[in-house]
XYZ file of C-alpha atoms in Angstrom:
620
model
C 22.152 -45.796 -7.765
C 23.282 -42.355 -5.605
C 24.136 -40.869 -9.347
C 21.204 -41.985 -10.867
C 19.161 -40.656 -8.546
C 20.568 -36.981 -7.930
C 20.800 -37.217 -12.414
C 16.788 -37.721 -12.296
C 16.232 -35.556 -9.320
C 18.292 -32.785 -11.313
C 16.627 -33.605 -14.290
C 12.620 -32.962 -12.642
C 13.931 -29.738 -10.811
C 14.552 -28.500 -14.495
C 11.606 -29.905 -16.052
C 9.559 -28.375 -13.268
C 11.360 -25.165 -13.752
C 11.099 -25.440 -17.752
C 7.151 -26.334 -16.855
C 6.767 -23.611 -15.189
C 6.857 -20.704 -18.157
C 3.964 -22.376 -19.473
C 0.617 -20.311 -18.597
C -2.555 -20.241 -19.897
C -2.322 -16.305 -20.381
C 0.765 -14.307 -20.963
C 0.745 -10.636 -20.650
C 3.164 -8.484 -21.291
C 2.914 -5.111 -19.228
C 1.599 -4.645 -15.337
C -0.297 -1.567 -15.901
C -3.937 -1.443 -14.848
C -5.079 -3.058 -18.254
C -3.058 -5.788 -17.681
C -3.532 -6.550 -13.855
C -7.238 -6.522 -14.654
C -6.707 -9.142 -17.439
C -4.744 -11.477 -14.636
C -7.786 -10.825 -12.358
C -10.384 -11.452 -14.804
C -8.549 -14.904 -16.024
C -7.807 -15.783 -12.803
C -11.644 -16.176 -11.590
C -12.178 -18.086 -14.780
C -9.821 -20.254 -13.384
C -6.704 -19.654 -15.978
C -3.419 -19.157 -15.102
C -1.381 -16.079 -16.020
C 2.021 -14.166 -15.625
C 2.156 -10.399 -15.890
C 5.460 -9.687 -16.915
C 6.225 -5.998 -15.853
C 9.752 -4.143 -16.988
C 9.878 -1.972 -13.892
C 10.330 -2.990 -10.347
C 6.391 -1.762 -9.531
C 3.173 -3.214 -10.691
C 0.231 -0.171 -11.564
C 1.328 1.923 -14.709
C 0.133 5.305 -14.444
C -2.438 5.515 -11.305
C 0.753 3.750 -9.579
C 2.848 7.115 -11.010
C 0.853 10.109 -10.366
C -2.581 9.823 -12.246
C -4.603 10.125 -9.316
C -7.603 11.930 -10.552
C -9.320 9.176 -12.467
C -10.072 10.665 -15.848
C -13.776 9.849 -16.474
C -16.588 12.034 -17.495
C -19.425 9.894 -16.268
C -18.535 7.870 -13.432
C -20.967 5.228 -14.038
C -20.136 4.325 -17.629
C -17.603 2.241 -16.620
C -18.182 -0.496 -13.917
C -16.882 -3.889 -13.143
C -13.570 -4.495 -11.846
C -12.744 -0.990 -12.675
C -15.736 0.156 -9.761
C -14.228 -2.450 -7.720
C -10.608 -0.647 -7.710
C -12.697 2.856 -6.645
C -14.282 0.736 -3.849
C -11.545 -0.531 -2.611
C -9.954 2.585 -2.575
C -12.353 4.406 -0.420
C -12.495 1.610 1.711
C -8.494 1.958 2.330
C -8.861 5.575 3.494
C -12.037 4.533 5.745
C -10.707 1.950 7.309
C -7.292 4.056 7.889
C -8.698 7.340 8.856
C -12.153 6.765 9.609
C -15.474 6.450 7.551
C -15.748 10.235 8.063
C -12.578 11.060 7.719
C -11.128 14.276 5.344
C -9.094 11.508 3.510
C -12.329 9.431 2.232
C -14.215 12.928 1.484
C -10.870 14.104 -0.635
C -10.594 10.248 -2.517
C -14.082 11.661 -4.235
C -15.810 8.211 -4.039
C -12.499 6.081 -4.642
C -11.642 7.985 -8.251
C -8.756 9.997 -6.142
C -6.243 8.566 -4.555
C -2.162 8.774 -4.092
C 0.000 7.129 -6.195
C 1.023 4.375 -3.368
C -2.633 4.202 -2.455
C -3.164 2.764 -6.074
C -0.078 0.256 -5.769
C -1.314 -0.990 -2.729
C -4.780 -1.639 -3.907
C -3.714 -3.317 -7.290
C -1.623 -5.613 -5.508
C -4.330 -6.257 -2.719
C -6.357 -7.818 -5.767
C -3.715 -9.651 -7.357
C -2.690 -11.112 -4.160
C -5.983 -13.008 -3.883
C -5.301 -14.638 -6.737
C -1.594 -16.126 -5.781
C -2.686 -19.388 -6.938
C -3.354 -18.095 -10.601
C -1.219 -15.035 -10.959
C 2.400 -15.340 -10.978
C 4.130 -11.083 -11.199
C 7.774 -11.161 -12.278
C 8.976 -7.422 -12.478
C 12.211 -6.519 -14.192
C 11.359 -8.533 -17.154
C 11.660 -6.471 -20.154
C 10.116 -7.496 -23.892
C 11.882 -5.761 -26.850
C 10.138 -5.669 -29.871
C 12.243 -7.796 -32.355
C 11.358 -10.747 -34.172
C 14.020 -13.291 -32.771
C 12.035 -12.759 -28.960
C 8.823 -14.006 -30.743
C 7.849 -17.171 -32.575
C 4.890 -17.452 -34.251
C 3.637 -20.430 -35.981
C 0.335 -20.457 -38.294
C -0.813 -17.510 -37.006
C -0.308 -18.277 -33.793
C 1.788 -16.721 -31.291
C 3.942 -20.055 -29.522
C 6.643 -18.498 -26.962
C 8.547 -14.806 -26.008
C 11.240 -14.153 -25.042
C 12.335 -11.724 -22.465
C 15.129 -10.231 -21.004
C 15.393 -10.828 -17.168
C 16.506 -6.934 -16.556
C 18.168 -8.424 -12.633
C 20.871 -11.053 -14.221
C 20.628 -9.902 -17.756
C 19.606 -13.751 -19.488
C 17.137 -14.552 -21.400
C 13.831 -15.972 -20.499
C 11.018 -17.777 -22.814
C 7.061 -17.962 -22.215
C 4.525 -20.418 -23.589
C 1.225 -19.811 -23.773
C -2.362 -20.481 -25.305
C -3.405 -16.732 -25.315
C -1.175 -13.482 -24.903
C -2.306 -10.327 -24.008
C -0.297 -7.133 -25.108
C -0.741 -4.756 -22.502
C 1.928 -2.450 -22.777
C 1.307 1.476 -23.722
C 3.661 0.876 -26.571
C 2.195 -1.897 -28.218
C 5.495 -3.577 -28.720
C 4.113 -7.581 -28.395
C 1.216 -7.001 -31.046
C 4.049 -5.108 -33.481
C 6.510 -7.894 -32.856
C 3.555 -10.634 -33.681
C 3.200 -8.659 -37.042
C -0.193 -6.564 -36.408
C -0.597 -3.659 -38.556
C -0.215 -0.735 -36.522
C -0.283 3.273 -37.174
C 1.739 6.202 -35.745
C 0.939 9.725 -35.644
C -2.031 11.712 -37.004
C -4.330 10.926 -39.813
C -5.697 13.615 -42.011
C -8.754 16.091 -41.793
C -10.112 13.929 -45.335
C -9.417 10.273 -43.841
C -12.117 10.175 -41.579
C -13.281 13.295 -40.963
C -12.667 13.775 -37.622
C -12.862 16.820 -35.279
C -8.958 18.045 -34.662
C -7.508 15.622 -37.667
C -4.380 16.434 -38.476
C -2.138 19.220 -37.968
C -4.688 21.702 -35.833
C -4.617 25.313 -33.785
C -7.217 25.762 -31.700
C -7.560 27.966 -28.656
C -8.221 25.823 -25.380
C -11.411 23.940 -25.233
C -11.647 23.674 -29.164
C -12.121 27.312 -30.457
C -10.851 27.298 -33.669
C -7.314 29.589 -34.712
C -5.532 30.861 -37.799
C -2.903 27.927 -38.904
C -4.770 24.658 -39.076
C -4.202 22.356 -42.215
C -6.010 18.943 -41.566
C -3.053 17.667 -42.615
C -1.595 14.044 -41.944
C 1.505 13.618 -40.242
C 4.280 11.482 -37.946
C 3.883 13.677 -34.573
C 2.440 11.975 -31.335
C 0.924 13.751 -29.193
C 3.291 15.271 -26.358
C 3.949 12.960 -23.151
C 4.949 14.433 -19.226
C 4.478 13.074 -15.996
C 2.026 13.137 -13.780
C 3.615 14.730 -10.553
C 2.035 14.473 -7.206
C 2.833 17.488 -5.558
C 2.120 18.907 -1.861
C 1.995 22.127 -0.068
C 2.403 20.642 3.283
C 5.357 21.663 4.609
C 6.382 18.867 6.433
C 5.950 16.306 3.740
C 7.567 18.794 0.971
C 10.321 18.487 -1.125
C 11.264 21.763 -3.103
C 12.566 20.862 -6.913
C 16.080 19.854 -7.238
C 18.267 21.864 -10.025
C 19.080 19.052 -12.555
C 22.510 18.750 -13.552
C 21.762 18.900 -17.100
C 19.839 22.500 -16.464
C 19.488 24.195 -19.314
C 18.063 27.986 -18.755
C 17.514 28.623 -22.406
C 14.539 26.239 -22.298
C 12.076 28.046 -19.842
C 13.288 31.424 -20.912
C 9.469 32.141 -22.825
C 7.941 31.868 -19.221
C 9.079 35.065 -18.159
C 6.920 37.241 -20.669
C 3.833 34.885 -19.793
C 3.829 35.515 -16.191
C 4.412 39.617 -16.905
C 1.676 39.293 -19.579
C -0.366 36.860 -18.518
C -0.567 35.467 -21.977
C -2.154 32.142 -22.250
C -4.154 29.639 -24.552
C -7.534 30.075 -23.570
C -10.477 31.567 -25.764
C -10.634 34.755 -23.307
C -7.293 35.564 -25.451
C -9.279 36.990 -28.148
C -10.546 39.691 -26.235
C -7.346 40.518 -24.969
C -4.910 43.063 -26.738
C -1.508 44.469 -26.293
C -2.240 47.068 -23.722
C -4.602 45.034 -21.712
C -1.209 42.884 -20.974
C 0.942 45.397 -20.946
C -1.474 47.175 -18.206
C -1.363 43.228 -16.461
C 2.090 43.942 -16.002
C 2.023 47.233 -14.271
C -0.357 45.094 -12.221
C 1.830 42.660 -11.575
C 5.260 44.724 -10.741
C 2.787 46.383 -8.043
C 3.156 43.333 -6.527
C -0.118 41.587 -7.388
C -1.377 38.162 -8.675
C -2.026 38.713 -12.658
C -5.776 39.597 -13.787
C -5.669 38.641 -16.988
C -8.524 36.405 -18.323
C -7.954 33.024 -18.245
C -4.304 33.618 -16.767
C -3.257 31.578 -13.545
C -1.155 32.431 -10.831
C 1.671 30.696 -9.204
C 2.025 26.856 -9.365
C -1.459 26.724 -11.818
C 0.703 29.050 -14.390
C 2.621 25.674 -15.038
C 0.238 22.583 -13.986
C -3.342 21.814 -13.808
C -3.626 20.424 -10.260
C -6.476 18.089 -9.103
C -7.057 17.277 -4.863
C -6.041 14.156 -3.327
C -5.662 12.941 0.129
C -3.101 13.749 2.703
C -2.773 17.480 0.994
C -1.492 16.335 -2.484
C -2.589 16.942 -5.861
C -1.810 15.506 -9.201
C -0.259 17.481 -11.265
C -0.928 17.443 -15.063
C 0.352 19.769 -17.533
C -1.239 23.162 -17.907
C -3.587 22.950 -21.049
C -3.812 26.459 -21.147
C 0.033 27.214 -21.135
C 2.743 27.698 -24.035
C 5.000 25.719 -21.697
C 4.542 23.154 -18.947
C 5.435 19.822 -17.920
C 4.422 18.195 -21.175
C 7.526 18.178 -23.655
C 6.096 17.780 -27.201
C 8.192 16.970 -30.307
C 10.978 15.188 -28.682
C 8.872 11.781 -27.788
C 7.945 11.196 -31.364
C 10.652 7.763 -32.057
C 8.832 6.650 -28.372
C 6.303 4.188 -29.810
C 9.067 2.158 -32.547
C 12.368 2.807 -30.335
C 14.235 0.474 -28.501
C 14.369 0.571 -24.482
C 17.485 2.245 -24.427
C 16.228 5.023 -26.223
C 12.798 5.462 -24.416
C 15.606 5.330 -21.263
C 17.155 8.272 -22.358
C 14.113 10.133 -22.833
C 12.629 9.715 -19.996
C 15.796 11.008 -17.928
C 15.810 13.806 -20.149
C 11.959 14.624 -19.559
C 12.675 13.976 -15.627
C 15.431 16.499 -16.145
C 13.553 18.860 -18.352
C 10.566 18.982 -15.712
C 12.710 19.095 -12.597
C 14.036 22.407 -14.535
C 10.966 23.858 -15.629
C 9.758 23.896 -11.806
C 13.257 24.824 -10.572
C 13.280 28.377 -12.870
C 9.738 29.107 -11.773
C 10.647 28.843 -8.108
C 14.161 30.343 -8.665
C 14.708 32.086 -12.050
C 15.270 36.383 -10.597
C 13.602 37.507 -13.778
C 10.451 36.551 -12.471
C 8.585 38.385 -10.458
C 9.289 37.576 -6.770
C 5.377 37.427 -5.403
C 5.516 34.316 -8.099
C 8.492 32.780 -7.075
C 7.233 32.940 -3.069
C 3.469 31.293 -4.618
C 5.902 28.757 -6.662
C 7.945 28.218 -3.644
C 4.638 26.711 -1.278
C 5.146 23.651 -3.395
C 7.372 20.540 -4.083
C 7.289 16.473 -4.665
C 5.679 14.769 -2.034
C 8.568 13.012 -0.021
C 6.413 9.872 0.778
C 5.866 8.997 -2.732
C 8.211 6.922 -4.624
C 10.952 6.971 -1.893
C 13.216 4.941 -4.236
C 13.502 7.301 -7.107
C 14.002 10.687 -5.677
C 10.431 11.133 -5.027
C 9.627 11.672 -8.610
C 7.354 9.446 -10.615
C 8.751 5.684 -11.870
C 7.270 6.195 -15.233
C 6.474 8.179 -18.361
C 2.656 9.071 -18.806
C 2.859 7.671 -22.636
C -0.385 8.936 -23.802
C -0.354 7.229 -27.572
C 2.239 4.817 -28.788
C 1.204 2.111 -31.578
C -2.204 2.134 -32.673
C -3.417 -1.475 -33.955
C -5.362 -1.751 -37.349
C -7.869 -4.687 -36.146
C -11.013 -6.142 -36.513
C -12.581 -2.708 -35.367
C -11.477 0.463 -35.987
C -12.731 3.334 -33.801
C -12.800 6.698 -34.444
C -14.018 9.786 -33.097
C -18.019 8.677 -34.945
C -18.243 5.762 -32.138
C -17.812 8.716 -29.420
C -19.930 11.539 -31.003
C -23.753 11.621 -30.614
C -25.776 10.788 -34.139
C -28.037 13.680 -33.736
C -28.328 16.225 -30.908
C -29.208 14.641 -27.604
C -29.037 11.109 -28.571
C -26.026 8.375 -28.131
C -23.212 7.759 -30.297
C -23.499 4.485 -32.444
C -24.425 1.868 -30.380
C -22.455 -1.697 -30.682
C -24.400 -4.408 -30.335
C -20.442 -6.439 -29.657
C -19.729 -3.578 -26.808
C -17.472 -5.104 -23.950
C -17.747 -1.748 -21.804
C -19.198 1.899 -22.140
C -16.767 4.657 -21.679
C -16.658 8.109 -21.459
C -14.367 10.526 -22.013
C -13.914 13.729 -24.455
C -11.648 13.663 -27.522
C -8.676 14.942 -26.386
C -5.081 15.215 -27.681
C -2.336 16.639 -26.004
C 0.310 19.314 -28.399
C 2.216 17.504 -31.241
C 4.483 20.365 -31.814
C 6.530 23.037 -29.552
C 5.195 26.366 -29.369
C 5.543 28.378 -32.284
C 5.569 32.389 -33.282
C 2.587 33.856 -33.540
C -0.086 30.681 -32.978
C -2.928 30.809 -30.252
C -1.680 27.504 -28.853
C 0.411 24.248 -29.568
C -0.469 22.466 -32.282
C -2.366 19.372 -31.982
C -4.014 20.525 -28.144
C -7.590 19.763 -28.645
C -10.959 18.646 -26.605
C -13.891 18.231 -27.595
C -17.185 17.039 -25.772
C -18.137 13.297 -26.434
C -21.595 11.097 -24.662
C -21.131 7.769 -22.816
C -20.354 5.343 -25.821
C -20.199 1.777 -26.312
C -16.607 0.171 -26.780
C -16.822 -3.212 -29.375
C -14.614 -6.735 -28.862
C -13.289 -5.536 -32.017
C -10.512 -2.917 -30.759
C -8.883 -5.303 -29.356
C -8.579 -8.089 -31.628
C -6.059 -8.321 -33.985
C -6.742 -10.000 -37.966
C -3.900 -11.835 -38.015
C -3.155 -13.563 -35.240
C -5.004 -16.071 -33.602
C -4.309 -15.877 -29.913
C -3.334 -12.496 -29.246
C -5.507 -9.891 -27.390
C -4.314 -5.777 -27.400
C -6.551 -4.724 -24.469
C -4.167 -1.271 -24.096
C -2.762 -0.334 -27.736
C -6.489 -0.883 -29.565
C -7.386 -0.503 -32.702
C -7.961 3.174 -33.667
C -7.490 6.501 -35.167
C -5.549 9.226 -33.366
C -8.481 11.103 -32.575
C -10.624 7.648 -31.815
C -7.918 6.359 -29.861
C -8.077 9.584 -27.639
C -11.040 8.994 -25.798
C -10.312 5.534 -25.328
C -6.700 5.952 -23.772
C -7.892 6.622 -20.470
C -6.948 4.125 -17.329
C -10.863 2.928 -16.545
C -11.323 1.702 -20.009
C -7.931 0.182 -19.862
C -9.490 -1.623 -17.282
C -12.591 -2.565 -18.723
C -10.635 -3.917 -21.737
C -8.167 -5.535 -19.813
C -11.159 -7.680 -17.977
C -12.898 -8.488 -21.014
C -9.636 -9.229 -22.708
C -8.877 -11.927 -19.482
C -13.014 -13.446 -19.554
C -12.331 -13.742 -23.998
C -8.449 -15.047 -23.600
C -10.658 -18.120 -21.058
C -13.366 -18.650 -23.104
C -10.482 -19.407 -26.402
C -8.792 -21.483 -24.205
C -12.049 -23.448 -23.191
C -13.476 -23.569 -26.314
C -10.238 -24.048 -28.384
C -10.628 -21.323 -30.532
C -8.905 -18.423 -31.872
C -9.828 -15.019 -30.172
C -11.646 -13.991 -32.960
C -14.217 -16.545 -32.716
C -14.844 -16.612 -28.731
C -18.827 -16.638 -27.615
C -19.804 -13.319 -28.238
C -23.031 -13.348 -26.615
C -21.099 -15.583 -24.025
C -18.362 -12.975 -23.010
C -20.588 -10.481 -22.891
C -23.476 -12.563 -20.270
C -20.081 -13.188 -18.296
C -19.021 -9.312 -18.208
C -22.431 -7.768 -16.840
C -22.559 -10.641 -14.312
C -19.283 -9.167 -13.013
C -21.626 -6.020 -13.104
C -19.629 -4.452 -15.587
C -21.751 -2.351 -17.779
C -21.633 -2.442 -21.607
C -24.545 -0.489 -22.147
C -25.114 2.822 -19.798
C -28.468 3.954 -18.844
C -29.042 6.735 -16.895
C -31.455 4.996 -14.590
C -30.085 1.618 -14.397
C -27.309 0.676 -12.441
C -25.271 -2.267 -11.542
C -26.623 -3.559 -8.499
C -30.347 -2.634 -9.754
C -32.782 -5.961 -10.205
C -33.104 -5.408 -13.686
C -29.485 -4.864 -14.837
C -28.567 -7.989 -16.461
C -32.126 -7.463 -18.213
C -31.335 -4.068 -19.390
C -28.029 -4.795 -20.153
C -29.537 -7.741 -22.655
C -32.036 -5.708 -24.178
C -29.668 -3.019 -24.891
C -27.326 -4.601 -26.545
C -30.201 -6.349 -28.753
C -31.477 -2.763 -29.677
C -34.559 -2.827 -27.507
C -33.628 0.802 -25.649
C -31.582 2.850 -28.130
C -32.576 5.670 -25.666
C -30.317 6.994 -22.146
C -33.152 5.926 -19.993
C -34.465 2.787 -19.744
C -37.862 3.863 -18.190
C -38.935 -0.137 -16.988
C -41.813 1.710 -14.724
C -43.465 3.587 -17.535
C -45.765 2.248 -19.946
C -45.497 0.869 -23.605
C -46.594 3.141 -26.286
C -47.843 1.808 -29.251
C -45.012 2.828 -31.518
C -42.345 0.765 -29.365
C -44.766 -2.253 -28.835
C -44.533 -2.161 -32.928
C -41.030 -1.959 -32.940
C -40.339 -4.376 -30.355
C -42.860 -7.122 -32.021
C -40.475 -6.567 -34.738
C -37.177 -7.040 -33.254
C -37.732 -10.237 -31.574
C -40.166 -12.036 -34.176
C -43.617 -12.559 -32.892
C -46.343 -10.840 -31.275
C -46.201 -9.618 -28.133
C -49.486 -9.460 -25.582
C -49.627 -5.921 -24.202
C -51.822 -3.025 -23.654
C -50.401 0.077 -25.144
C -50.191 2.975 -22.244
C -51.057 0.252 -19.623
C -48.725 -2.760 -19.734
C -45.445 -1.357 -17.939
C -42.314 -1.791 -20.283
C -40.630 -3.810 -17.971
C -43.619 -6.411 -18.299
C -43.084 -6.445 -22.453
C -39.642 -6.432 -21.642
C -39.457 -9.506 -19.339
C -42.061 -11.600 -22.108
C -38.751 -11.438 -24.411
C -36.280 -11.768 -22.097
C -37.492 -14.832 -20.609
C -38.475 -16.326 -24.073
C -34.488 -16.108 -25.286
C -33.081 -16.810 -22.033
C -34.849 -19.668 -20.985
């Protein structure tokens, strides 16, 4: 009976253990986009794992992205606003409401990298009943770690990085949240790498493109389709405060030869911007004579000491993060040699990213050390270094790779640079009526190529302006697979994709991707046929906004109303205007759009009165 018992015993330990792979939401990746999924699942009462190949949860703002890149800080709400909040609220309740620390975190949208990973995890731990995190758990992109059955995804397998076995995950809906997009390739989504041509779309900076800095346009640019993806670095949070500063280490794979072309930049002053054009030979070589004097540079557009190599943004506690230097031949971004990134194994994307760690490590090293520079330059170099509180377990240098672009899905949508760019001077870009958040953020595209002889800057570097725009379901849906959701590698062109690749979208997507994975679950459907109209009344009562308005905001009385109305095509405009009156033009056009005729007084019935008739005729 003893046997028997310890034999069944045994036997429920390993069903229970077996059970337990079986969520209602897999993702693959802990970045922001994913945590955000967990979170948004989790208080629709799903289950989920995050399974997260590092030892740290976060992605980028976790790794040195501490200046939130967003143009309009109220395009994109929800749990993405709640992250900001609770940022501010850690440096007020640690330093004081009036403290430098909360004025430097700019509202929450600054923060330090450990700031970040303590406030991600502060959200995911109020969900310990939902979310289970396993770190070290690595996904390769082959088909024997996926099976899918009739179009639906069934089980993964991963590789436990701590013992080395294997590991397999059931669930109803998976969520491929890595910056690679290696679940969605694995599950057979079309995908595309590199840059599509000037003709395929007709996009601003298609293509192989010169530009000076801030989209002027220079002698060499083709439109031309090609492999390259766009140049990746990382994000270094840096510090002049002495006591909490670490000067660059010299790598052991230092290579001289690689920095050399600084030297003439900081005599010259030569750089990428537009004020280049104006400048000639003996303008730099009189910047020189300027500079052996022993002064800063004057050049036009040039930068002096550590802004020569990285463009540095304020945090708390005297850091900065540090990005590359847009307006440099050569900084911390190391084009041409991350192009296999998106399709390569792990072990290759290992070796990269000790060779960028090295390669950046070296870059700073020369500037601070290198005799051939001028001294004044060195000593301004020389004020700053890694922050020694930040990532304490890896040298003080960032965990991760800032992979800008790797796969781009082909999906149900495909956005391109049209769905960022206003239709006519002053008005919005296209406006989809299937938006699951407004973003903003320009086009931008980081250098494809090295620097070359005789071009104004690296190919591929361009920005260009874009208005808040509306982000549709359809990015992150695949065609061809049933119960898969790509919140992080959507469905775009290179240019498209651009604007989108920034963190608080991420985030947006990554809760509408957890709200759609419940309502498929709930309603036993694929992801492609989830309530629409039902994710979407779900999202803006999280107060996330899917339609911005200039004079609307989340906690306003009228938001969910607004939010409605918009999306129907009510207010195509930025402003809502509920307090003026109805015209007799919109009165028209609003009779029209909801099918009957609607009692008003042109120029004295408020809009928010006509408004309210249709809202509370469809949403009774």
């Amino acid at each position: 009976m003893k046997r028997i018992c310890t034999f069944t015993t045994l036997l429920l330990l390993a069903w229970g253990a077996f059970a337990q792979q079986h969520f209602d939401v897999v993702i693959v990746g802990g970045n922001p986009g994913g945590i955000m999924a967990a979170i948004a699942a989790a208080r629709q009462g799903k289950t989920s794992v995050i399974l997260e190949r590092t030892r740290h949860i976060g992605g980028l703002p976790a790794n040195g992205l501490g200046a939130t890149d967003i143009a309009t800080r109220q395009a994109t709400t929800g749990l993405f606003l709640e992250f900001t909040s609770r940022v501010r609220q850690y440096y007020a309740d640690r330093y004081g409401a009036n403290s430098r620390q909360v004025t430097d975190c700019s509202d929450g949208f600054h923060f330090e990298p450990s700031v970040a990973a303590t406030v991600y995890q502060d959200m995911l731990d109020e969900h310990k009943d939902k979310i289970t995190v396993l770190l070290m758990r690595q996904f390769d992109a082959e088909l024997p770690n996926i099976s899918v059955r009739s179009g639906r995804i069934e089980s993964i397998r991963i590789l436990n990085r701590e013992n080395g076995e294997q590991e397999t995950y059931r669930g109803n809906v998976f969520v491929d949240a890595t910056y690679e997009g290696d679940l969605g390739a694995a599950a057979g989504v079309p995908f595309r790498i590199g840059r599509e041509g000037k003709a395929e779309f007709d996009e601003p900076g298609a293509g192989r493109t010169y530009e000076y800095w801030k989209s002027l346009p220079a002698e060499g640019s083709t439109g031309e389709a090609d492999n390259a993806v766009q140049a990746y670095n990382y994000r270094l949070c840096l510090t002049n405060d002495p006591d909490n500063r670490l000067l660059f280490p010299k790598p052991v794979s230092y290579n001289r030869d690689e920095y050399v072309s600084l030297i003439e930049d900081v005599w010259t002053g030569k750089n990428t911007q537009r004020a280049m054009l104006q400048v000639t030979e003996e303008m730099m070589e009189e910047n020189r004579c300027h500079i052996a004097a022993g002064h800063p540079t004057r050049l036009a557009g040039d930068s002096w000491g550590i802004g020569k190599l990285s463009n540095m943004v304020k945090l708390p506690n005297r850091k900065t993060d540090g990005n590359n230097q847009h307006a440099a031949f050569i900084s911390t971004d190391l084009p041409e040699e991350n192009w296999p990134w998106p399709t390569s194994s792990w072990e290759w994307r290992d070796r990269f990213a000790q060779r960028l760690k090295d390669y950046t490590l070296g870059l700073f090293w020369f500037a601070q050390n290198d005799s051939e520079l001028p001294e004044h330059f060195r000593k301004a170099m020389l004020e700053w270094g890694l922050a020694k509180d930040e990532y304490q377990d890896n040298g003080n240098f960032p965990r991760q790779v800032y992979v800008r672009e790797g796969r781009r899905f082909e999906g149900v949508y495909f956005f391109t640079a049209k769905d960022a760019l206003p239709t006519a001077p002053g008005k919005r870009p296209p406006l989809h009526a299937h938006s699951v958040t407004s973003s903003h953020y320009a086009l931008d595209s980081h250098a494809a190529r090295k620097r070359e002889t005789g071009r104004a800057h690296l190919d591929g570097f361009v920005s260009y302006p874009t208005a808040v725009y509306t982000v549709p379901l359809g990015v992150m849906l695949p065609r061809n697979v049933k119960n898969l959701l790509l919140p992080v590698p959507v469905s775009g062109s290179h240019i498209g994709f651009s604007t989108l690749r920034m963190e608080p979208c991420w985030m947006a997507l990554g809760q509408a991707a957890g709200i759609a994975a419940s309502l498929a679950i709930d309603s036993q459907v694929p992801v492609q046929d989830v309530d629409l109209y039902r994710l979407q009344d779900l999202l803006i009562g999280q107060k996330a906004t899917l339609v911005y308005y200039r004079d609307v905001r989340p906690d306003d009385t009228h938001f969910r109303l607004v939010q409605y109305m918009g999306l129907r095509g009510y207010l195509p405009e930025w402003n809502a205007d509920l307090q003026g009156t109805v015209d007799e033009e919109t009165l028209h056009c609003w009779s029209a759009l909801c099918g009957f005729s609607l009692k008003a007084i042109p120029g004295k019935t408020s809009r928010l009165e006509v408004l309210s008739m249709i809202y509370e005729r469809f949403c009774k």
